[in-house]
Tab-separated table of C-alpha atoms in Angstrom:
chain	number	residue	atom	x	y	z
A	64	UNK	CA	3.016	14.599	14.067
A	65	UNK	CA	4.727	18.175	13.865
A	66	UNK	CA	1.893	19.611	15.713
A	67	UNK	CA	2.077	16.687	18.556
A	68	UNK	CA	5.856	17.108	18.898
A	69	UNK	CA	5.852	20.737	19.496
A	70	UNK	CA	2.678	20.348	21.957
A	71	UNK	CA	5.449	18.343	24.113
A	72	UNK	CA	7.869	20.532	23.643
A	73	UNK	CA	5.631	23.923	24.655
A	74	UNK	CA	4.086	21.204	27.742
A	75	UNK	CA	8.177	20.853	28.654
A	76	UNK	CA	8.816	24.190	28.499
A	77	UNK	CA	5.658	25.264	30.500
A	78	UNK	CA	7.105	22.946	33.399
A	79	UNK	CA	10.106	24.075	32.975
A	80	UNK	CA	8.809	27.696	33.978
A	81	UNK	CA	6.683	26.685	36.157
A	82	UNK	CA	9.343	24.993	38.521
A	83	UNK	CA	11.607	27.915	38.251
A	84	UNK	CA	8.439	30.479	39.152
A	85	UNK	CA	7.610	28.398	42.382
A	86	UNK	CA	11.261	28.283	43.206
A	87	UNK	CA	11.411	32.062	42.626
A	88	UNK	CA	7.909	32.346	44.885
A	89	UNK	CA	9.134	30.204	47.692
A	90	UNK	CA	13.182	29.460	47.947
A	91	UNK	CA	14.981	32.188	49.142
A	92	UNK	CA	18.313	31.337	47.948
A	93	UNK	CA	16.753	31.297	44.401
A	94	UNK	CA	15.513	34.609	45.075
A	95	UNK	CA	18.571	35.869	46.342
A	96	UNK	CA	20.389	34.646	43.309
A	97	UNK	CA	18.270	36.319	41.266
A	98	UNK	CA	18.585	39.493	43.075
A	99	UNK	CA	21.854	38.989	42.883
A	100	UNK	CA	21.978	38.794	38.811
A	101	UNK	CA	19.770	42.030	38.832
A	102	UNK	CA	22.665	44.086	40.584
A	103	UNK	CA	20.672	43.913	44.203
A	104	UNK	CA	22.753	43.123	47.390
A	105	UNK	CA	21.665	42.325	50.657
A	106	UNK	CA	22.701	44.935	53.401
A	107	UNK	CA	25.687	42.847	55.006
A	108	UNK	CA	27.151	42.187	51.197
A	109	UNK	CA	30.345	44.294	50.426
A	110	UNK	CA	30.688	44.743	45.884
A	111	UNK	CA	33.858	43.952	44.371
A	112	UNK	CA	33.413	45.483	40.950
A	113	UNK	CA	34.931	43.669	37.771
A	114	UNK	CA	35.328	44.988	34.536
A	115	UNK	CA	35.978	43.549	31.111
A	116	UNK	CA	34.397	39.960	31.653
A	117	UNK	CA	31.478	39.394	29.511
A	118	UNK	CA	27.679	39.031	31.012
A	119	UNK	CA	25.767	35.376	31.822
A	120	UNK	CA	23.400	34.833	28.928
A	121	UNK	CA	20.202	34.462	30.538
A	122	UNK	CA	18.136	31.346	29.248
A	123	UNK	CA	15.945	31.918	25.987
A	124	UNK	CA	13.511	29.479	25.881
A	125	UNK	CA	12.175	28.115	22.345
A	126	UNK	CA	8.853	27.932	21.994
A	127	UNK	CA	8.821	26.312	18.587
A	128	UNK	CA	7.945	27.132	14.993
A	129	UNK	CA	5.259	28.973	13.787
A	130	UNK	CA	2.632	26.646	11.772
A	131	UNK	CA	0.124	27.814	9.164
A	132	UNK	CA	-3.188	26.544	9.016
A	133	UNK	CA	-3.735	25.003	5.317
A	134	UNK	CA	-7.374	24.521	4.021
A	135	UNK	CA	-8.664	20.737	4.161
A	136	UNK	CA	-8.642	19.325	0.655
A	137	UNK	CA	-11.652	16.628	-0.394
A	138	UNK	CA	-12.872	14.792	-2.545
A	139	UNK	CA	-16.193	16.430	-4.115
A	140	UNK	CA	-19.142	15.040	-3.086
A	141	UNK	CA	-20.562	14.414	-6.750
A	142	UNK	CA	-17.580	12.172	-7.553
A	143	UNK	CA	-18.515	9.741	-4.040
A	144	UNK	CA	-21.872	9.316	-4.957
A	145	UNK	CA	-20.863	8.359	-8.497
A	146	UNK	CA	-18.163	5.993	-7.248
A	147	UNK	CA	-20.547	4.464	-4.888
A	148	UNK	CA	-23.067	4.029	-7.850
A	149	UNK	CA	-20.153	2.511	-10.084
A	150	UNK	CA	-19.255	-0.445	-6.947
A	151	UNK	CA	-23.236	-0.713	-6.678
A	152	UNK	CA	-23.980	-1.880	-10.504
A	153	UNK	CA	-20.318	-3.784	-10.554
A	154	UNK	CA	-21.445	-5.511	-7.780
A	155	UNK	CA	-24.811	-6.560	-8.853
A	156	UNK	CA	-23.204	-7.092	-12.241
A	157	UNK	CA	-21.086	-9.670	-10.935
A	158	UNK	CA	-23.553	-11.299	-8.733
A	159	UNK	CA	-25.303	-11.712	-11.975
A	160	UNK	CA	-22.990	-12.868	-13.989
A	161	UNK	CA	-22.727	-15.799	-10.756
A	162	UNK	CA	-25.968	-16.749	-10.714
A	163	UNK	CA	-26.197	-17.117	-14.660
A	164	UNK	CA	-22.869	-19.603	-15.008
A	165	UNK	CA	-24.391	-21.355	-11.715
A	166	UNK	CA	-27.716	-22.086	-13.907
A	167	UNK	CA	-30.550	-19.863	-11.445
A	168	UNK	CA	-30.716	-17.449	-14.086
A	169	UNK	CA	-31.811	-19.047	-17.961
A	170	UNK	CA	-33.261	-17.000	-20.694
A	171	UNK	CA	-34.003	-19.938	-22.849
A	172	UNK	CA	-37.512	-21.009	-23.438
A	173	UNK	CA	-39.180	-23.691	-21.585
A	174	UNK	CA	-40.355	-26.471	-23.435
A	175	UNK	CA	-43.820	-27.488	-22.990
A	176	UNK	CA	-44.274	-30.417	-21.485
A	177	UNK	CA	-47.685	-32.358	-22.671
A	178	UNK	CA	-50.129	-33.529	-20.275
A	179	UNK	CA	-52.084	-36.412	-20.326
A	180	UNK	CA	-55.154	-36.796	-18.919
A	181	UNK	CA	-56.883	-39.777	-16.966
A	182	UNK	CA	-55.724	-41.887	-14.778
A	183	UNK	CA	-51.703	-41.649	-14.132
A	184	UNK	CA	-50.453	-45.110	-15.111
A	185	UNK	CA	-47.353	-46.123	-13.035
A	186	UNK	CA	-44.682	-48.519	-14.277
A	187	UNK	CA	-44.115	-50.936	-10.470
A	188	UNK	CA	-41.930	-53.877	-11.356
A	189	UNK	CA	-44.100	-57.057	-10.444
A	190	UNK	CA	-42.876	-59.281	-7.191
């Protein structure tokens, strides 16, 4: 967020200068007022020199603070693989533990059921 606010400040700035460069480049009452400021006078100009008033301050323009570039920090690959093994086996743990209460899973014994054989007698109620 730092980084993106003084982006827009240095993109202000940099319009900033460039309007005043084209204005010095092409408007010649610019340029003669910065002439002017630089102790230049045009050739019909008479100087009145006056002494003891302090100079203009010329604009200083900020171009923000100076950032350091700080190392990325992350998370060791070892540990992700070993956290993605640990959600793995809790997963299938749990899916496990759903189909066992649900009765699709049973580790008891089937009984053995005998078989007769022959002819399969039905029981059909008589009409």
């Amino acid at each position: 967020m730092q980084i993106s606010r003084h982006t827009s400040e240095i993109e202000n700035i940099n319009e900033e200068l460039r309007l005043e460069y084209a204005a010095l480049r092409d408007d010649k009452d610019v340029i003669a007022a910065y002439a002017r400021k630089l102790d230049y006078v045009c050739d019909e100009e008479k100087l009145v020199k006056i002494t003891g008033l302090k100079p203009i301050q010329t604009v200083i323009y900020n171009t923000g603070n100076v950032m350091r570039h700080h190392d990325i920090e992350c998370v060791p690959e070892k540990y992700c693989k070993l956290a993605g093994l640990c959600f793995f086996f809790m997963s299938a743990l749990l899916i496990f533990l759903f189909d066992l209460n649900k009765g699709n899973i049973s580790f008891k014994k089937k009984q053995n059921t005998p078989l007769l054989k022959g002819i399969p007698i039905y029981d059909i109620p008589q009409i």
